[in-house]
Coordinates of C-alpha atoms in Angstrom, one line a residue:
M1 CA 0.0 0.0 0.0
Q2 CA 1.3 3.4 -0.9
S3 CA 2.0 5.5 2.2
H4 CA 0.5 9.0 2.2
R5 CA 2.5 11.7 4.0
I6 CA 0.4 13.8 6.3
A7 CA 1.7 16.9 8.0
F8 CA -0.1 18.2 11.1
V9 CA 0.6 21.8 11.9
I10 CA 0.4 22.8 15.5
F11 CA 1.4 25.9 17.6
D12 CA 1.4 27.1 21.2
G13 CA -2.2 27.1 22.3
F14 CA -3.5 24.5 19.9
Q15 CA -6.5 22.3 20.7
S16 CA -5.1 18.9 21.6
L17 CA -8.1 16.9 20.3
D18 CA -8.0 18.6 17.0
L19 CA -4.7 16.9 16.5
V20 CA -5.0 13.6 18.5
G21 CA -8.5 12.7 17.1
P22 CA -7.6 12.8 13.4
H23 CA -4.1 11.4 14.1
E24 CA -5.6 8.3 15.7
V25 CA -7.9 7.8 12.7
F26 CA -5.1 7.9 10.2
Q27 CA -2.8 5.7 12.3
R28 CA -5.6 3.1 12.8
A29 CA -6.3 3.0 9.1
G30 CA -2.7 2.4 8.2
G31 CA -1.0 3.6 5.1
Y32 CA -0.2 7.0 6.4
D33 CA 3.1 8.6 7.5
C34 CA 2.2 11.3 10.0
A35 CA 4.5 14.2 10.9
I36 CA 3.8 16.9 13.5
V37 CA 5.3 20.3 12.6
A38 CA 5.4 23.4 14.7
P39 CA 7.3 26.7 14.5
E40 CA 10.1 25.0 16.5
P41 CA 10.7 21.3 17.2
G42 CA 10.1 20.0 20.7
P43 CA 7.5 20.5 23.4
V44 CA 4.4 22.5 22.3
R45 CA 1.8 23.5 24.9
A46 CA -1.8 22.8 24.1
E47 CA -4.6 25.2 25.0
S48 CA -5.5 22.9 27.9
G49 CA -1.9 22.9 29.2
L50 CA -1.1 19.5 27.8
P51 CA 2.5 19.4 26.4
L52 CA 3.0 17.6 23.2
H53 CA 6.2 16.9 21.3
A54 CA 6.5 18.2 17.7
G55 CA 9.0 16.2 15.8
H56 CA 9.7 18.9 13.3
G57 CA 10.1 22.6 13.2
V58 CA 9.3 24.6 10.0
A59 CA 13.0 25.3 9.4
G60 CA 13.9 21.6 9.5
L61 CA 11.1 20.0 7.4
R62 CA 10.9 20.5 3.7
P63 CA 7.4 21.6 2.6
T64 CA 7.6 19.3 -0.4
G65 CA 6.3 15.7 -0.7
I66 CA 3.3 16.2 1.5
D67 CA 0.1 14.5 0.5
T68 CA -2.3 16.0 3.0
L69 CA -1.7 19.1 5.1
V70 CA -3.8 19.4 8.2
V71 CA -3.8 22.6 10.2
V72 CA -5.4 22.2 13.7
G73 CA -7.2 24.9 15.7
G74 CA -7.1 26.3 19.2
A75 CA -7.0 29.8 20.8
G76 CA -3.4 30.1 19.9
V77 CA -4.2 30.4 16.2
Y78 CA -4.8 34.1 16.5
A79 CA -1.2 34.7 17.3
A80 CA 0.1 31.8 15.2
R81 CA -1.3 33.3 12.0
H82 CA 1.0 36.3 12.4
D83 CA 4.1 34.1 12.7
S84 CA 5.7 34.6 9.2
R85 CA 7.9 31.5 9.6
L86 CA 4.8 29.3 10.1
T87 CA 2.6 31.0 7.5
G88 CA 5.3 30.8 4.9
W89 CA 5.8 27.1 5.5
V90 CA 2.1 26.4 5.4
A91 CA 1.7 28.3 2.1
A92 CA 4.7 26.4 0.6
A93 CA 3.4 23.0 1.8
A94 CA -0.1 23.7 0.5
R95 CA 1.1 24.5 -3.0
G96 CA 2.4 21.0 -3.5
A97 CA -0.1 19.0 -1.4
R98 CA -2.9 16.9 -2.9
R99 CA -5.2 18.0 -0.1
V100 CA -5.3 20.8 2.5
A101 CA -7.5 20.6 5.6
S102 CA -8.3 22.6 8.6
V103 CA -9.8 21.5 11.9
C104 CA -11.8 24.1 13.9
S105 CA -10.1 27.5 13.9
G106 CA -7.1 26.1 11.9
A107 CA -9.1 27.8 9.1
F108 CA -7.8 31.1 10.3
L109 CA -4.2 30.1 9.5
L110 CA -5.3 28.9 6.0
A111 CA -7.2 32.0 5.4
E112 CA -4.3 34.2 6.5
V113 CA -2.2 32.8 3.6
G114 CA -5.0 33.2 1.1
L115 CA -5.8 29.5 0.7
L116 CA -9.5 29.9 1.4
D117 CA -10.2 32.9 -0.8
G118 CA -13.4 32.3 -2.7
R119 CA -14.1 29.0 -1.0
R120 CA -16.8 27.7 1.2
V121 CA -15.4 26.7 4.6
T122 CA -16.7 25.9 8.0
T123 CA -15.2 26.2 11.5
H124 CA -16.4 25.9 15.1
W125 CA -19.7 27.8 15.3
A126 CA -18.4 30.0 18.1
R127 CA -15.6 31.3 15.8
A128 CA -17.4 31.5 12.5
E129 CA -18.5 35.1 12.8
R130 CA -14.9 36.2 13.5
L131 CA -13.6 34.2 10.6
A132 CA -16.1 35.9 8.3
Q133 CA -15.2 39.3 9.6
D134 CA -11.5 38.9 9.5
Y135 CA -11.5 37.3 6.0
P136 CA -14.4 38.7 3.9
S137 CA -13.2 36.9 0.8
V138 CA -14.0 33.5 2.5
T139 CA -17.6 32.1 2.4
V140 CA -18.1 30.9 6.0
Q141 CA -20.8 28.4 6.6
P142 CA -21.0 27.8 10.4
D143 CA -23.5 24.9 10.4
P144 CA -21.9 21.9 8.6
I145 CA -19.6 19.5 10.5
F146 CA -17.2 19.5 7.5
I147 CA -17.1 20.9 4.0
R148 CA -15.1 19.9 0.9
D149 CA -14.5 22.6 -1.7
G150 CA -12.2 21.3 -4.3
H151 CA -9.0 20.0 -2.7
V152 CA -9.6 22.0 0.5
W153 CA -11.5 20.5 3.4
S154 CA -12.5 22.3 6.6
S155 CA -14.3 21.0 9.7
A156 CA -15.9 22.2 12.8
G157 CA -14.2 21.8 16.2
V158 CA -12.8 18.9 18.2
T159 CA -14.6 15.7 17.4
A160 CA -15.6 16.9 13.9
G161 CA -12.0 16.6 13.0
M162 CA -12.4 12.8 13.3
D163 CA -15.4 12.9 11.0
L164 CA -13.3 14.7 8.5
A165 CA -10.4 12.3 8.9
L166 CA -12.7 9.3 8.3
A167 CA -13.9 11.0 5.1
L168 CA -10.3 11.4 3.9
V169 CA -9.6 7.7 4.8
E170 CA -12.7 6.7 2.9
E171 CA -11.6 8.7 -0.1
D172 CA -8.2 7.0 0.0
Q173 CA -9.0 3.5 1.0
G174 CA -12.7 3.0 0.6
Q175 CA -15.8 2.7 2.8
K176 CA -14.9 -0.7 4.4
V177 CA -11.6 0.6 5.9
A178 CA -13.3 3.8 7.2
L179 CA -16.1 1.7 8.8
E180 CA -13.5 -0.5 10.5
V181 CA -11.7 2.5 11.9
A182 CA -14.9 4.0 13.2
R183 CA -15.9 0.7 14.8
H184 CA -12.5 0.3 16.5
L185 CA -12.5 3.9 17.8
V186 CA -16.1 3.3 19.1
L187 CA -17.4 6.2 17.1
F188 CA -21.2 5.8 17.6
L189 CA -22.0 7.7 14.4
R190 CA -20.0 8.5 11.3
R191 CA -21.6 11.8 10.6
P192 CA -22.0 13.2 7.1
G193 CA -20.4 16.5 6.4
N194 CA -23.6 18.4 6.0
Q195 CA -25.0 17.3 9.3
S196 CA -25.6 20.4 11.5
Q197 CA -23.1 21.2 14.3
F198 CA -26.1 22.1 16.3
S199 CA -27.7 18.6 16.3
V200 CA -26.0 17.9 19.6
G201 CA -27.4 15.2 22.0
L202 CA -30.1 16.5 24.2
W203 CA -28.5 14.8 27.2
S204 CA -26.5 18.0 27.6
M205 CA -29.7 19.9 28.5
Q206 CA -30.6 19.4 32.1
P207 CA -33.7 20.8 33.8
A208 CA -33.2 22.6 37.0
S209 CA -36.4 21.7 38.8
D210 CA -38.4 18.6 39.5
P211 CA -41.6 19.7 37.6
I212 CA -39.7 20.2 34.4
R213 CA -37.6 17.1 35.0
H214 CA -40.9 15.1 35.1
A215 CA -42.0 16.5 31.8
V216 CA -38.6 15.8 30.2
T217 CA -38.6 12.2 31.5
A218 CA -42.0 11.6 30.0
I219 CA -40.8 12.9 26.6
H220 CA -37.7 10.6 26.6
A221 CA -39.6 7.6 27.9
D222 CA -41.9 7.5 24.9
P223 CA -41.0 10.0 22.1
G224 CA -44.0 8.9 20.0
A225 CA -46.6 9.6 22.7
R226 CA -48.8 12.6 22.8
H227 CA -46.7 15.5 24.2
D228 CA -48.8 18.6 23.6
I229 CA -48.6 21.4 26.2
A230 CA -51.6 20.1 28.1
H231 CA -50.2 16.6 28.6
L232 CA -46.8 17.9 29.5
A233 CA -48.3 20.2 32.1
S234 CA -50.1 17.3 33.7
H235 CA -46.8 15.5 34.1
A236 CA -45.2 18.6 35.6
R237 CA -48.3 19.4 37.7
L238 CA -48.2 23.0 36.4
S239 CA -50.6 25.1 34.4
P240 CA -49.8 25.0 30.6
R241 CA -48.8 28.6 30.7
H242 CA -46.5 28.2 33.7
L243 CA -45.0 25.1 32.2
Q244 CA -44.3 26.9 28.9
R245 CA -42.5 29.7 30.7
R246 CA -40.4 27.5 33.1
F247 CA -39.5 24.9 30.5
T248 CA -38.2 27.6 28.1
A249 CA -36.3 29.3 30.9
E250 CA -34.6 26.1 32.2
L251 CA -33.8 24.4 28.9
G252 CA -33.5 27.3 26.5
I253 CA -36.1 26.1 24.0
P254 CA -39.9 25.8 24.1
P255 CA -41.5 22.4 24.9
A256 CA -42.7 21.8 21.3
A257 CA -39.1 22.4 19.9
Y258 CA -37.7 20.0 22.6
V259 CA -40.2 17.3 21.7
E260 CA -39.4 17.6 18.0
R261 CA -35.7 17.3 18.7
V262 CA -36.2 14.2 20.9
R263 CA -38.3 12.6 18.2
V264 CA -35.7 13.5 15.5
E265 CA -33.0 11.8 17.5
A266 CA -35.1 8.7 18.0
A267 CA -35.8 8.6 14.3
Q268 CA -32.1 9.0 13.6
R269 CA -31.3 5.9 15.7
A270 CA -34.0 4.0 13.8
L271 CA -32.6 5.1 10.4
E272 CA -29.1 4.2 11.5
N273 CA -29.8 0.7 12.8
G274 CA -32.5 -0.7 10.5
G275 CA -34.2 -0.8 7.2
E276 CA -37.8 0.0 8.2
P277 CA -39.8 2.2 5.8
I278 CA -39.6 5.9 6.7
D279 CA -43.4 6.1 7.1
V280 CA -43.3 3.4 9.7
I281 CA -40.6 5.3 11.6
A282 CA -42.6 8.5 11.3
R283 CA -45.7 7.0 12.9
R284 CA -43.8 5.3 15.7
Y285 CA -42.1 8.5 16.9
G286 CA -45.0 10.9 16.7
F287 CA -44.5 12.6 13.4
G288 CA -47.7 11.0 11.9
T289 CA -46.6 11.1 8.3
A290 CA -43.3 10.7 6.4
E291 CA -43.7 14.3 5.1
T292 CA -43.8 15.7 8.6
L293 CA -40.7 13.7 9.5
R294 CA -39.0 15.0 6.4
R295 CA -39.8 18.6 7.3
S296 CA -38.5 18.1 10.9
F297 CA -35.2 16.5 9.6
H298 CA -34.6 19.4 7.3
R299 CA -35.3 21.9 10.1
C300 CA -33.1 20.2 12.7
L301 CA -30.4 18.5 10.6
G302 CA -30.5 20.1 7.1
V303 CA -30.9 16.7 5.4
A304 CA -33.8 14.4 4.3
P305 CA -34.4 11.2 6.2
S306 CA -33.6 9.1 3.1
D307 CA -30.4 11.0 2.6
Y308 CA -29.5 10.7 6.3
R309 CA -29.9 6.9 6.0
D310 CA -27.8 6.7 2.9
R311 CA -25.1 9.1 4.3
F312 CA -24.8 7.1 7.5
R313 CA -23.2 4.4 5.3
S314 CA -20.8 7.0 3.8
T315 CA -18.4 9.4 5.5
T316 CA -17.7 11.4 2.3
G317 CA -18.8 15.0 2.8
E318 CA -20.3 17.4 0.3
H319 CA -18.1 18.8 -2.4
R320 CA -18.4 20.8 -5.6

C-alpha cells in the first residue's frame, strides 16, 4: 500500500483533540506517515496545558512531498497566523499538497495565507463570525460538520476533525476501511459532512427543577406519545402557561421544539440501525406522516431522512 505523507501543523495554544483525534484515525487506518510540525521542534503546549512533542520545526522539514496538510485549531491560532515562519511554511506546503484541511479554527491560518479565498469553509460555530469578519473573501458556513471545496477540506471543532479524517480515509482506502476504523474507535455515528453542528445530543440539556424534569422524563420515555402542552403540564403538575414559561427558561427552547428534537434523535437511531420504511418510523415516533418527518429533519439536521440513512453508510462530505 502506498504511504500518504500527512503533516499536522500545531502551535502554542493548539486544541489537543484537533490533533489527536484525526491522528488516531489515520494511524488506525494504516498507510499514512504522520508528521507533526510546529514553529520550533520539541514541546508545544496545548490550549489545555497538555504538552505535546513536535518532531519537526518549520526550518527543519521541507514543505515538499506532503500528500495532506492538516492545520489544527485552538485559541493560539490568532497569534500563530502572524508568525511569518509558520505561515510561509504552510503556504509552501499547501502549493504541493494533494489535499489541504483545517480543523476548527485552523481555518484562520489557512485564510491568512489566502488558501481559502473564494471557497466555502466551516469552523467551530463560536468562531465562525470572527472568521467571516477577518476574511471577507471567504464564504463561511457555520452549520456543517465539515465541507469539501475542491481539494480544500474544513471542519468544525474537536470531534468533527475525526469525522473529516474518516472521510479522507474513505476517499483514499474505501468505505470498508473507514467503517472498521470508526468501529475500532467506538465512534457511535460516522456523521455526514452536511449534518448540523447544532444537532447535539439532548442529554446535555438538564432541567433545574423537578416539575420540568418530570416533563422531560415523559418525553424521553416515549417520544412517540402525545406530548402537547396540556399533557406535559399534567406530568409537571403545572398550568400549561406556567410550564411553557419555566420549560423555556430552564432548557433554552420551548417544549414543542424540545419534543421535536427528541423525536428526530429517536428517528435518527432507527434510520441508522435498520431498514424499516420511513413512514413506519414517522408514525412510531410521533410525526404522523413521512412528510412531517422530512420537514423536521430538514429543520433540525438540514438533510432528508432518506439521505440521512444513505449518508450514515458513507463518510464522504459534500463537495463541488
